Amino acid sequence: MAQEMIVVLDFGGQYNQLIARRVRECNVYCEVIPYTTSLKTMKEMNPKGIIFTGGPNSVYDEASPHYDKGIFELGIPILGICYGAQFTAWALGGEVKTAPVSEYGHTVVEVDTNSMLFKGVSPRTVTWMSHTDYISQAPEGFTVTGTTPVCPVAAMENVEKGWYAVQFHPEVMHTNEGIKMLSNFVYGVCHCAGDWKMASFVETTIQQLREKIGNGKVLCALSGGVDSSVAAVLLSKAVGKQLTCVFVDHGLLRKNEGDEVEAVFGPNGPYELNFIRVNAQERYYQNLAGVTEPEEKRKIIGAEFIRVFEEEAKKIGAVDYLVQGTIYPDVIESGLGKSAVIKSHHNVGGLPSVVDFKEIIEPLRMLFKDEVRRAGLELGIPEYLVFRQPFPGPGLGIRIIGEVTAEKVRIVQEADYIYREEVAKAGLDKYMGQYFAALTNMRSVGVMGDFRTYDYAIALRAVNTSDFMTAEATEIPWSVLMKVTNRIINEVKGVNRVLYDCTGKPPGTIEFE
């Protein structure tokens, strides 16, 4: 798998892993490494190409992330993106200055289609810019291959050395032909064969898990969601009965979900593993009493999660490893490397400081949600499980604004069940990335029959997304929304108002908390 690899050198932006994702879509294996990685390690990785990412800093600031300039002497093709382009210019003798006019959002760039990077790209192509600095002068030996009215060096190249740079972000979907540009770099510049596929990831990961775990005992944090299910099956195929899956029913699951998870992974299910269900509802409700801040709720739920696993581990004897279904959006939003912390995920930033296991294994840590689904299909997991709606580890605890109580959990469970049922009846479920009901902390006056009510408002959320790093609100037909609204108000005690959340990501998160 590592024989043909593109390395992404991370300078600290929010969407750097998207670059790796796009490269993998070209069937070339790709890894993200921090800019603190030594040049020696970089040489040992022996990549076919290197991509410098964007980042929030100014390259001329001494405190900004810089890398050993010896990287330009390795003879390996390099593509600099945004900050990475500015670093390339600065390191090789060009000039980087504060731009007279910053560029944000959709920007038309005029490109030289004779460049290998822009082969097959429109001469005037729509890109996504996000910069306050710019390359005011390209280094010696470089040719400018892209410009905008306010950015004289929107792209540049030194063909002889195999060095390329773009000020915009080809990895995001808002750059219309960005995938083509990255493909041109991977194939046209780096001359990759493109023989890596998800089957390779699955096969290699299973083998690596066998070698790492040996005869050790493993606990898997199983929620029944897509991520933990794929992680569990990977481990089942790797070590079989050495794996014990612990399913913690924290009382914050969707309606009927606990029983559904047990039906799939329990003793009557198709997988070779040990299954333990822990009913810990009251324990969680007590710990969450009076807590209203979302981040605090996440950390309490995450800490209690680990404590439960430690207790189960002691019951079954020495356990060497804890396996979790962490995926890359969890990692990046929890502040991987130098990226900003958006929120702590229970299986990343929410972990307590002391965990009673030798090591935590996260086999899906570098994959996006759609890649996890592809891995699930490769493993032979049924489609209805692979394409199940994503569900956060902290469960409904973060879909309830304010304090969590058993009554509030009941309300949001019932409302969410109705919402999902009607969306499926309308045939819309396969076209949405994620959809759910959340309970706001707002109560308002309403009229039901001849009586005044003072009850809660339910917020409905639905987004379209492929990678869960960005998302747009789904345009649900009005007739469906009205049916959902009427059913929730009539059937769910304690609700007299239903709202629809039209916010995208950014500026919001996909979850409603």
Short mmCIF file of C-alpha atoms in Angstrom, two decimals:
data_model
loop_
_atom_site.label_atom_id
_atom_site.label_comp_id
_atom_site.label_asym_id
_atom_site.label_seq_id
_atom_site.Cartn_x
_atom_site.Cartn_y
_atom_site.Cartn_z
CA MET A 1 0.00 0.00 0.00
CA ALA A 2 2.86 2.39 0.80
CA GLN A 3 4.82 1.59 -2.39
CA GLU A 4 2.96 4.31 -4.28
CA MET A 5 2.01 7.21 -2.05
CA ILE A 6 1.30 10.93 -2.09
CA VAL A 7 2.17 12.69 1.16
CA VAL A 8 0.15 15.71 2.31
CA LEU A 9 2.23 18.01 4.52
CA ASP A 10 -0.21 19.64 6.92
CA PHE A 11 0.33 23.34 7.72
CA GLY A 12 -2.80 23.60 9.85
CA GLY A 13 -5.94 24.39 7.83
CA GLN A 14 -9.39 22.97 8.61
CA TYR A 15 -9.87 20.98 5.39
CA ASN A 16 -6.44 19.52 4.79
CA GLN A 17 -7.64 15.91 4.89
CA LEU A 18 -9.91 16.71 1.97
CA ILE A 19 -6.76 16.81 -0.16
CA ALA A 20 -5.92 13.25 0.86
CA ARG A 21 -9.49 12.22 0.17
CA ARG A 22 -9.36 13.66 -3.37
CA VAL A 23 -6.07 11.89 -4.05
CA ARG A 24 -7.53 8.60 -2.85
CA GLU A 25 -10.46 9.18 -5.21
CA CYS A 26 -7.81 8.99 -7.94
CA ASN A 27 -6.99 5.48 -6.62
CA VAL A 28 -3.65 6.59 -5.19
CA TYR A 29 -2.86 6.03 -1.52
CA CYS A 30 -2.32 9.21 0.46
CA GLU A 31 -1.31 10.09 4.02
CA VAL A 32 -1.43 13.36 5.95
CA ILE A 33 1.57 14.18 8.15
CA PRO A 34 2.20 17.29 10.29
CA TYR A 35 4.73 19.92 9.26
CA THR A 36 6.76 18.92 12.34
CA THR A 37 7.67 15.62 10.62
CA SER A 38 11.42 15.43 10.01
CA LEU A 39 12.92 15.52 6.55
CA LYS A 40 14.51 12.14 7.33
CA THR A 41 11.07 10.61 7.91
CA MET A 42 9.80 12.23 4.74
CA LYS A 43 12.63 10.58 2.75
CA GLU A 44 11.91 7.20 4.34
CA MET A 45 8.25 7.43 3.29
CA ASN A 46 9.50 7.68 -0.31
CA PRO A 47 6.42 9.44 -1.73
CA LYS A 48 5.73 9.84 -5.42
CA GLY A 49 4.61 13.40 -4.74
CA ILE A 50 4.18 15.92 -1.91
CA ILE A 51 1.34 18.39 -1.41
CA PHE A 52 1.70 21.41 0.89
CA THR A 53 -1.63 22.39 2.44
CA GLY A 54 -3.21 25.68 3.32
CA GLY A 55 -3.12 27.23 6.78
CA PRO A 56 -4.17 30.33 8.73
CA ASN A 57 -0.72 31.92 9.15
CA SER A 58 1.45 34.43 7.27
CA VAL A 59 4.57 32.79 5.88
CA TYR A 60 6.76 35.81 6.65
CA ASP A 61 5.89 35.58 10.37
CA GLU A 62 8.75 33.83 12.19
CA ALA A 63 6.25 31.99 14.42
CA SER A 64 4.45 30.48 11.40
CA PRO A 65 4.89 26.82 10.43
CA HIS A 66 7.89 26.42 8.14
CA TYR A 67 9.52 23.28 6.82
CA ASP A 68 13.08 22.24 6.06
CA LYS A 69 13.97 23.78 2.70
CA GLY A 70 15.85 20.58 1.95
CA ILE A 71 12.51 19.18 0.85
CA PHE A 72 13.05 20.98 -2.45
CA GLU A 73 16.26 18.97 -2.99
CA LEU A 74 14.61 15.54 -2.80
CA GLY A 75 13.71 15.47 -6.50
CA ILE A 76 10.06 14.74 -5.63
CA PRO A 77 7.21 16.69 -7.34
CA ILE A 78 5.56 19.25 -5.06
CA LEU A 79 2.19 21.01 -5.23
CA GLY A 80 1.66 23.97 -2.89
CA ILE A 81 -1.90 25.02 -2.04
CA CYS A 82 -2.78 28.45 -0.54
CA TYR A 83 -0.33 28.84 2.39
CA GLY A 84 1.61 25.97 0.81
CA ALA A 85 1.95 28.01 -2.39
CA GLN A 86 3.14 31.02 -0.39
CA PHE A 87 5.64 28.86 1.50
CA THR A 88 6.97 27.54 -1.81
CA ALA A 89 7.43 31.08 -3.12
CA TRP A 90 8.99 32.36 0.11
CA ALA A 91 11.37 29.38 0.52
CA LEU A 92 12.63 29.63 -3.05
CA GLY A 93 13.32 33.37 -3.10
CA GLY A 94 10.02 34.86 -4.23
CA GLU A 95 8.03 37.53 -2.39
CA VAL A 96 4.91 37.15 -0.26
CA LYS A 97 3.07 40.22 0.99
CA THR A 98 -0.23 41.26 2.51
CA ALA A 99 -2.67 41.45 -0.37
CA PRO A 100 -4.09 44.92 -1.19
CA VAL A 101 -7.43 43.15 -1.68
CA SER A 102 -8.25 39.87 0.06
CA GLU A 103 -10.12 37.18 -1.88
CA TYR A 104 -12.73 34.94 -0.28
CA GLY A 105 -15.18 32.61 -1.95
CA HIS A 106 -15.89 31.93 -5.62
CA THR A 107 -13.21 33.49 -7.82
CA VAL A 108 -12.62 33.20 -11.56
CA VAL A 109 -8.97 32.41 -12.36
CA GLU A 110 -7.48 32.69 -15.85
CA VAL A 111 -5.16 29.71 -16.29
CA ASP A 112 -2.62 28.59 -18.89
CA THR A 113 -4.10 25.38 -20.27
CA ASN A 114 -0.69 24.42 -21.69
CA SER A 115 0.36 23.69 -18.10
CA MET A 116 0.22 20.02 -17.14
CA LEU A 117 -1.66 21.05 -13.98
CA PHE A 118 -4.42 22.67 -16.06
CA LYS A 119 -4.61 20.14 -18.87
CA GLY A 120 -8.28 19.83 -19.89
CA VAL A 121 -9.29 22.73 -17.60
CA SER A 122 -11.29 25.72 -18.88
CA PRO A 123 -9.17 28.85 -19.59
CA ARG A 124 -11.42 30.75 -17.17
CA THR A 125 -12.24 28.43 -14.28
CA VAL A 126 -14.18 29.00 -11.07
CA THR A 127 -12.12 28.40 -7.92
CA TRP A 128 -12.45 28.87 -4.17
CA MET A 129 -10.13 31.50 -2.70
CA SER A 130 -9.46 32.24 0.96
CA HIS A 131 -6.41 34.41 1.52
CA THR A 132 -5.22 37.75 2.89
CA ASP A 133 -1.59 37.32 1.74
CA TYR A 134 -0.49 36.76 -1.84
CA ILE A 135 2.58 35.95 -3.90
CA SER A 136 3.67 39.34 -5.20
CA GLN A 137 6.64 37.95 -7.14
CA ALA A 138 7.27 34.38 -8.26
CA PRO A 139 10.70 32.86 -7.54
CA GLU A 140 13.33 32.64 -10.26
CA GLY A 141 12.71 29.72 -12.60
CA PHE A 142 8.93 29.82 -12.15
CA THR A 143 6.33 30.66 -14.78
CA VAL A 144 3.03 32.26 -13.78
CA THR A 145 0.19 30.04 -15.01
CA GLY A 146 -2.83 31.59 -13.30
CA THR A 147 -4.01 35.10 -12.45
CA THR A 148 -7.01 37.05 -11.17
CA PRO A 149 -7.54 40.83 -11.37
CA VAL A 150 -6.17 41.24 -7.82
CA CYS A 151 -3.88 38.19 -7.55
CA PRO A 152 -0.96 38.35 -10.01
CA VAL A 153 0.29 34.85 -9.10
CA ALA A 154 -2.79 32.68 -8.61
CA ALA A 155 -0.77 29.73 -9.98
CA MET A 156 2.86 29.14 -10.89
CA GLU A 157 5.14 26.28 -11.92
CA ASN A 158 8.72 25.20 -12.42
CA VAL A 159 8.27 22.30 -14.82
CA GLU A 160 11.95 21.27 -14.78
CA LYS A 161 11.87 20.77 -11.00
CA GLY A 162 8.31 19.45 -10.84
CA TRP A 163 7.16 22.28 -8.54
CA TYR A 164 3.62 23.62 -8.81
CA ALA A 165 1.60 26.05 -6.69
CA VAL A 166 -1.94 27.45 -6.62
CA GLN A 167 -3.34 30.19 -4.40
CA PHE A 168 -6.84 28.68 -4.45
CA HIS A 169 -8.15 25.40 -2.98
CA PRO A 170 -8.59 22.65 -5.61
CA GLU A 171 -9.64 20.14 -2.93
CA VAL A 172 -13.00 21.76 -2.17
CA MET A 173 -16.08 21.14 -4.31
CA HIS A 174 -16.50 24.90 -4.86
CA THR A 175 -13.48 24.79 -7.19
CA ASN A 176 -15.33 23.47 -10.22
CA GLU A 177 -12.39 21.67 -11.87
CA GLY A 178 -10.27 21.09 -8.78
CA ILE A 179 -10.48 17.30 -8.97
CA LYS A 180 -9.15 17.43 -12.52
CA MET A 181 -6.22 19.59 -11.38
CA LEU A 182 -5.31 17.20 -8.57
CA SER A 183 -5.64 14.26 -10.95
CA ASN A 184 -3.32 16.03 -13.38
CA PHE A 185 -0.76 16.43 -10.61
CA VAL A 186 -1.05 12.83 -9.42
CA TYR A 187 -0.92 11.25 -12.87
CA GLY A 188 0.63 13.82 -15.21
CA VAL A 189 3.31 15.18 -12.87
CA CYS A 190 3.89 12.35 -10.33
CA HIS A 191 3.23 9.54 -12.85
CA CYS A 192 1.27 7.39 -10.39
CA ALA A 193 -0.25 4.13 -11.58
CA GLY A 194 -3.49 4.51 -9.60
CA ASP A 195 -3.74 0.94 -8.36
CA TRP A 196 -4.88 1.59 -4.77
CA LYS A 197 -8.52 0.82 -3.95
CA MET A 198 -10.66 0.45 -0.82
CA ALA A 199 -10.21 -3.32 -1.03
CA SER A 200 -6.50 -2.68 -0.50
CA PHE A 201 -7.25 -0.65 2.63
CA VAL A 202 -9.49 -3.38 4.07
CA GLU A 203 -7.06 -6.20 3.33
CA THR A 204 -4.03 -4.31 4.63
CA THR A 205 -5.82 -3.05 7.75
CA ILE A 206 -6.97 -6.54 8.73
CA GLN A 207 -3.41 -7.84 8.33
CA GLN A 208 -1.96 -4.94 10.33
CA LEU A 209 -4.50 -5.51 13.11
CA ARG A 210 -3.58 -9.21 13.32
CA GLU A 211 0.11 -8.37 13.56
CA LYS A 212 -0.40 -5.60 16.12
CA ILE A 213 -2.82 -7.42 18.41
CA GLY A 214 -1.29 -10.89 18.26
CA ASN A 215 -2.89 -12.92 21.06
CA GLY A 216 -4.11 -9.84 22.91
CA LYS A 217 -7.65 -9.21 24.09
CA VAL A 218 -9.60 -6.38 22.52
CA LEU A 219 -12.60 -4.32 23.56
CA CYS A 220 -14.54 -2.48 20.89
CA ALA A 221 -16.75 0.50 21.67
CA LEU A 222 -19.83 -0.49 19.66
CA SER A 223 -22.63 2.01 19.21
CA GLY A 224 -24.31 0.27 16.28
CA GLY A 225 -23.64 3.25 14.01
CA VAL A 226 -21.83 2.98 10.69
CA ASP A 227 -18.36 3.80 12.02
CA SER A 228 -18.27 1.52 15.05
CA SER A 229 -19.98 -1.28 13.10
CA VAL A 230 -17.33 -1.22 10.37
CA ALA A 231 -14.57 -1.07 13.00
CA ALA A 232 -16.13 -4.05 14.82
CA VAL A 233 -16.35 -6.18 11.69
CA LEU A 234 -12.74 -5.30 10.76
CA LEU A 235 -11.63 -6.51 14.18
CA SER A 236 -13.88 -9.57 14.01
CA LYS A 237 -12.23 -10.63 10.75
CA ALA A 238 -8.79 -9.89 12.18
CA VAL A 239 -8.95 -11.57 15.61
CA GLY A 240 -12.36 -13.25 15.94
CA LYS A 241 -13.27 -14.24 19.50
CA GLN A 242 -10.37 -12.23 20.94
CA LEU A 243 -12.74 -9.30 20.37
CA THR A 244 -15.42 -8.34 22.85
CA CYS A 245 -17.84 -5.66 21.68
CA VAL A 246 -19.33 -3.65 24.51
CA PHE A 247 -22.51 -1.81 23.65
CA VAL A 248 -23.35 0.88 26.19
CA ASP A 249 -27.02 1.79 26.18
CA HIS A 250 -26.69 5.20 27.78
CA GLY A 251 -30.37 6.02 27.42
CA LEU A 252 -29.56 8.58 24.73
CA LEU A 253 -30.20 6.38 21.69
CA ARG A 254 -32.88 6.68 19.04
CA LYS A 255 -36.15 4.88 19.60
CA ASN A 256 -35.76 1.06 19.64
CA GLU A 257 -32.08 1.35 18.71
CA GLY A 258 -30.69 -0.64 21.62
CA ASP A 259 -32.67 -3.72 20.68
CA GLU A 260 -31.77 -3.30 17.00
CA VAL A 261 -28.05 -3.22 17.77
CA GLU A 262 -28.30 -6.36 19.91
CA ALA A 263 -30.19 -8.16 17.15
CA VAL A 264 -27.35 -7.53 14.70
CA PHE A 265 -24.24 -8.00 16.86
CA GLY A 266 -25.56 -10.17 19.68
CA PRO A 267 -25.21 -13.95 20.04
CA ASN A 268 -27.72 -14.61 17.24
CA GLY A 269 -25.96 -12.29 14.78
CA PRO A 270 -23.67 -13.30 11.89
CA TYR A 271 -20.35 -12.08 13.31
CA GLU A 272 -17.65 -13.93 15.23
CA LEU A 273 -17.24 -11.84 18.37
CA ASN A 274 -18.32 -11.59 22.00
CA PHE A 275 -21.15 -9.13 22.72
CA ILE A 276 -21.99 -7.39 26.01
CA ARG A 277 -24.84 -4.94 26.46
CA VAL A 278 -24.59 -2.55 29.41
CA ASN A 279 -27.77 -0.76 30.42
CA ALA A 280 -26.49 2.46 31.99
CA GLN A 281 -29.37 4.86 31.45
CA GLU A 282 -29.83 6.03 35.04
CA ARG A 283 -26.09 6.43 35.52
CA TYR A 284 -25.89 8.85 32.59
CA TYR A 285 -28.98 10.82 33.56
CA GLN A 286 -27.55 11.37 37.04
CA ASN A 287 -24.18 12.55 35.72
CA LEU A 288 -25.83 14.93 33.25
CA ALA A 289 -28.27 16.45 35.76
CA GLY A 290 -28.01 20.24 35.71
CA VAL A 291 -25.45 20.32 32.85
CA THR A 292 -26.39 22.60 29.94
CA GLU A 293 -23.16 23.47 28.08
CA PRO A 294 -22.73 21.20 24.98
CA GLU A 295 -18.98 20.71 25.31
CA GLU A 296 -19.30 19.78 28.98
CA LYS A 297 -22.04 17.26 28.11
CA ARG A 298 -19.80 15.71 25.45
CA LYS A 299 -16.92 15.33 27.88
CA ILE A 300 -19.11 13.86 30.63
CA ILE A 301 -20.60 11.33 28.22
CA GLY A 302 -17.16 10.50 26.79
CA ALA A 303 -15.56 10.08 30.22
CA GLU A 304 -18.41 7.87 31.46
CA PHE A 305 -18.13 5.83 28.26
CA ILE A 306 -14.53 4.98 29.05
CA ARG A 307 -15.25 4.27 32.71
CA VAL A 308 -17.88 1.72 31.68
CA PHE A 309 -15.38 0.02 29.37
CA GLU A 310 -12.78 -0.11 32.11
CA GLU A 311 -15.31 -1.79 34.40
CA GLU A 312 -16.25 -4.34 31.72
CA ALA A 313 -12.58 -4.99 31.02
CA LYS A 314 -11.97 -5.87 34.66
CA LYS A 315 -14.89 -8.31 34.59
CA ILE A 316 -13.51 -10.25 31.63
CA GLY A 317 -9.85 -10.08 32.69
CA ALA A 318 -6.84 -8.25 31.28
CA VAL A 319 -7.64 -6.34 28.12
CA ASP A 320 -4.85 -4.98 25.94
CA TYR A 321 -6.61 -2.75 23.44
CA LEU A 322 -9.67 -0.55 23.12
CA VAL A 323 -11.01 -0.15 19.58
CA GLN A 324 -13.13 2.85 18.55
CA GLY A 325 -14.82 3.87 15.32
CA THR A 326 -13.20 7.31 15.16
CA ILE A 327 -13.21 8.79 11.64
CA TYR A 328 -11.37 11.79 10.27
CA PRO A 329 -14.07 14.49 10.66
CA ASP A 330 -14.11 13.58 14.39
CA VAL A 331 -10.35 14.01 14.55
CA ILE A 332 -10.05 17.25 12.61
CA GLU A 333 -12.92 18.98 14.47
CA SER A 334 -11.35 17.94 17.78
CA GLY A 335 -8.18 19.83 16.90
CA LEU A 336 -5.76 17.46 15.11
CA GLY A 337 -2.32 19.00 14.80
CA LYS A 338 -2.61 22.78 14.57
CA SER A 339 -6.22 22.91 13.38
CA ALA A 340 -8.76 24.80 15.44
CA VAL A 341 -10.96 22.85 17.87
CA ILE A 342 -14.59 22.96 16.70
CA LYS A 343 -16.02 20.47 19.21
CA SER A 344 -14.79 17.49 21.20
CA HIS A 345 -15.97 14.12 19.96
CA HIS A 346 -16.54 11.54 22.70
CA ASN A 347 -14.01 9.21 21.12
CA VAL A 348 -11.35 11.86 20.45
CA GLY A 349 -11.23 15.10 22.41
CA GLY A 350 -13.62 13.86 25.08
CA LEU A 351 -11.37 11.07 26.36
CA PRO A 352 -10.33 11.26 30.01
CA SER A 353 -6.62 11.70 30.66
CA VAL A 354 -6.14 8.23 32.15
CA VAL A 355 -7.43 5.20 30.25
CA ASP A 356 -6.91 1.71 31.66
CA PHE A 357 -5.78 0.03 28.42
CA LYS A 358 -2.41 -0.48 26.79
CA GLU A 359 -3.46 1.38 23.67
CA ILE A 360 -6.46 2.71 21.75
CA ILE A 361 -6.81 1.44 18.19
CA GLU A 362 -8.76 3.53 15.65
CA PRO A 363 -8.60 1.69 12.30
CA LEU A 364 -10.87 4.20 10.50
CA ARG A 365 -9.15 7.32 11.84
CA MET A 366 -8.02 8.56 8.42
CA LEU A 367 -11.26 7.88 6.51
CA PHE A 368 -14.24 10.06 5.68
CA LYS A 369 -17.80 8.82 6.11
CA ASP A 370 -18.31 7.79 2.49
CA GLU A 371 -14.98 5.92 2.54
CA VAL A 372 -16.09 4.11 5.70
CA ARG A 373 -19.26 3.03 3.87
CA ARG A 374 -17.18 1.72 0.96
CA ALA A 375 -15.03 -0.21 3.44
CA GLY A 376 -18.22 -1.64 4.96
CA LEU A 377 -19.39 -2.89 1.58
CA GLU A 378 -15.97 -4.46 0.94
CA LEU A 379 -16.34 -6.28 4.27
CA GLY A 380 -19.71 -7.67 3.20
CA ILE A 381 -21.75 -5.75 5.76
CA PRO A 382 -25.42 -5.51 4.64
CA GLU A 383 -26.34 -2.29 2.86
CA TYR A 384 -29.03 -1.38 5.38
CA LEU A 385 -26.31 -1.20 8.04
CA VAL A 386 -23.69 0.47 5.85
CA PHE A 387 -26.05 3.26 4.81
CA ARG A 388 -27.62 3.73 8.22
CA GLN A 389 -28.08 7.30 9.37
CA PRO A 390 -24.99 8.67 11.17
CA PHE A 391 -25.45 9.04 14.91
CA PRO A 392 -23.05 10.83 17.28
CA GLY A 393 -21.42 8.93 20.13
CA PRO A 394 -22.93 11.27 22.75
CA GLY A 395 -26.31 10.45 21.19
CA LEU A 396 -29.36 12.53 21.94
CA GLY A 397 -27.47 14.20 24.76
CA ILE A 398 -26.24 16.77 22.24
CA ARG A 399 -29.51 16.92 20.31
CA ILE A 400 -31.20 18.21 23.44
CA ILE A 401 -30.43 21.86 24.07
CA GLY A 402 -30.01 22.52 27.78
CA GLU A 403 -30.29 19.94 30.55
CA VAL A 404 -30.84 16.30 29.65
CA THR A 405 -33.73 14.52 31.36
CA ALA A 406 -35.56 11.25 30.75
CA GLU A 407 -38.66 13.22 29.70
CA LYS A 408 -36.73 15.27 27.14
CA VAL A 409 -35.15 12.11 25.77
CA ARG A 410 -38.63 10.62 25.31
CA ILE A 411 -39.81 13.72 23.44
CA VAL A 412 -36.91 13.82 20.99
CA GLN A 413 -36.99 10.03 20.47
CA GLU A 414 -40.65 10.13 19.48
CA ALA A 415 -40.27 13.20 17.26
CA ASP A 416 -37.18 11.80 15.54
CA TYR A 417 -38.90 8.46 14.91
CA ILE A 418 -41.83 10.20 13.20
CA TYR A 419 -39.49 12.39 11.13
CA ARG A 420 -37.39 9.46 9.93
CA GLU A 421 -40.51 7.40 9.19
CA GLU A 422 -42.08 10.09 7.00
CA VAL A 423 -38.82 10.88 5.20
CA ALA A 424 -38.45 7.19 4.33
CA LYS A 425 -42.09 6.97 3.17
CA ALA A 426 -41.47 9.90 0.84
CA GLY A 427 -38.40 8.13 -0.61
CA LEU A 428 -36.07 10.94 0.43
CA ASP A 429 -33.87 9.03 2.87
CA LYS A 430 -31.35 7.85 0.26
CA TYR A 431 -30.73 11.39 -0.96
CA MET A 432 -29.81 13.00 2.36
CA GLY A 433 -26.46 12.88 4.09
CA GLN A 434 -28.03 13.15 7.53
CA TYR A 435 -31.40 14.08 9.01
CA PHE A 436 -32.80 14.09 12.53
CA ALA A 437 -34.97 15.90 15.05
CA ALA A 438 -33.52 17.90 17.93
CA LEU A 439 -35.17 19.39 21.01
CA THR A 440 -34.65 23.11 21.48
CA ASN A 441 -34.69 24.63 24.93
CA MET A 442 -37.36 27.09 23.78
CA ARG A 443 -40.90 26.88 25.11
CA SER A 444 -43.67 29.01 23.67
CA VAL A 445 -47.40 29.55 23.89
CA GLY A 446 -49.67 27.54 21.64
CA VAL A 447 -53.32 26.60 21.25
CA MET A 448 -54.50 23.00 21.08
CA GLY A 449 -58.28 22.62 20.97
CA ASP A 450 -59.67 25.26 23.32
CA PHE A 451 -56.68 25.17 25.64
CA ARG A 452 -53.52 27.23 26.00
CA THR A 453 -50.26 25.26 25.88
CA TYR A 454 -46.74 26.19 26.88
CA ASP A 455 -44.52 23.51 25.39
CA TYR A 456 -41.25 22.83 23.59
CA ALA A 457 -40.24 23.45 19.97
CA ILE A 458 -38.70 20.63 17.94
CA ALA A 459 -36.08 21.54 15.32
CA LEU A 460 -35.82 19.36 12.22
CA ARG A 461 -32.44 19.12 10.48
CA ALA A 462 -31.50 17.62 7.11
CA VAL A 463 -28.32 18.16 5.11
CA ASN A 464 -26.75 17.05 1.86
CA THR A 465 -23.08 16.13 2.19
CA SER A 466 -20.62 13.51 1.03
CA ASP A 467 -17.67 14.10 3.35
CA PHE A 468 -19.39 15.64 6.42
CA MET A 469 -16.85 18.47 6.45
CA THR A 470 -19.18 20.82 4.55
CA ALA A 471 -22.95 20.53 4.08
CA GLU A 472 -26.00 22.30 2.68
CA ALA A 473 -29.52 22.19 4.08
CA THR A 474 -31.80 19.83 2.15
CA GLU A 475 -34.82 21.29 0.35
CA ILE A 476 -37.51 18.98 1.69
CA PRO A 477 -40.90 19.25 -0.06
CA TRP A 478 -43.34 21.39 1.89
CA SER A 479 -45.94 18.62 1.90
CA VAL A 480 -43.53 16.30 3.72
CA LEU A 481 -42.59 18.95 6.27
CA MET A 482 -46.26 19.66 6.94
CA LYS A 483 -47.04 15.98 7.46
CA VAL A 484 -44.10 15.59 9.85
CA THR A 485 -45.11 18.73 11.72
CA ASN A 486 -48.72 17.68 12.12
CA ARG A 487 -47.79 14.21 13.33
CA ILE A 488 -45.23 15.45 15.87
CA ILE A 489 -47.59 18.04 17.35
CA ASN A 490 -50.49 15.60 17.50
CA GLU A 491 -48.57 12.53 18.68
CA VAL A 492 -45.72 13.79 20.87
CA LYS A 493 -46.79 15.10 24.23
CA GLY A 494 -44.90 18.25 25.26
CA VAL A 495 -44.40 19.74 21.77
CA ASN A 496 -46.50 22.52 20.23
CA ARG A 497 -44.14 23.94 17.59
CA VAL A 498 -41.87 22.49 14.86
CA LEU A 499 -39.05 24.42 13.14
CA TYR A 500 -36.82 23.57 10.15
CA ASP A 501 -33.10 24.43 10.30
CA CYS A 502 -31.84 25.91 7.01
CA THR A 503 -28.25 26.49 8.17
CA GLY A 504 -25.34 24.97 6.23
CA LYS A 505 -21.89 23.88 7.44
CA PRO A 506 -20.19 26.26 7.77
CA PRO A 507 -21.32 28.41 9.55
CA GLY A 508 -23.18 25.79 11.60
CA THR A 509 -22.20 22.22 12.43
CA ILE A 510 -24.23 19.30 11.12
CA GLU A 511 -25.31 18.41 14.64
CA PHE A 512 -27.78 20.71 16.42
CA GLU A 513 -26.33 21.44 19.85
#
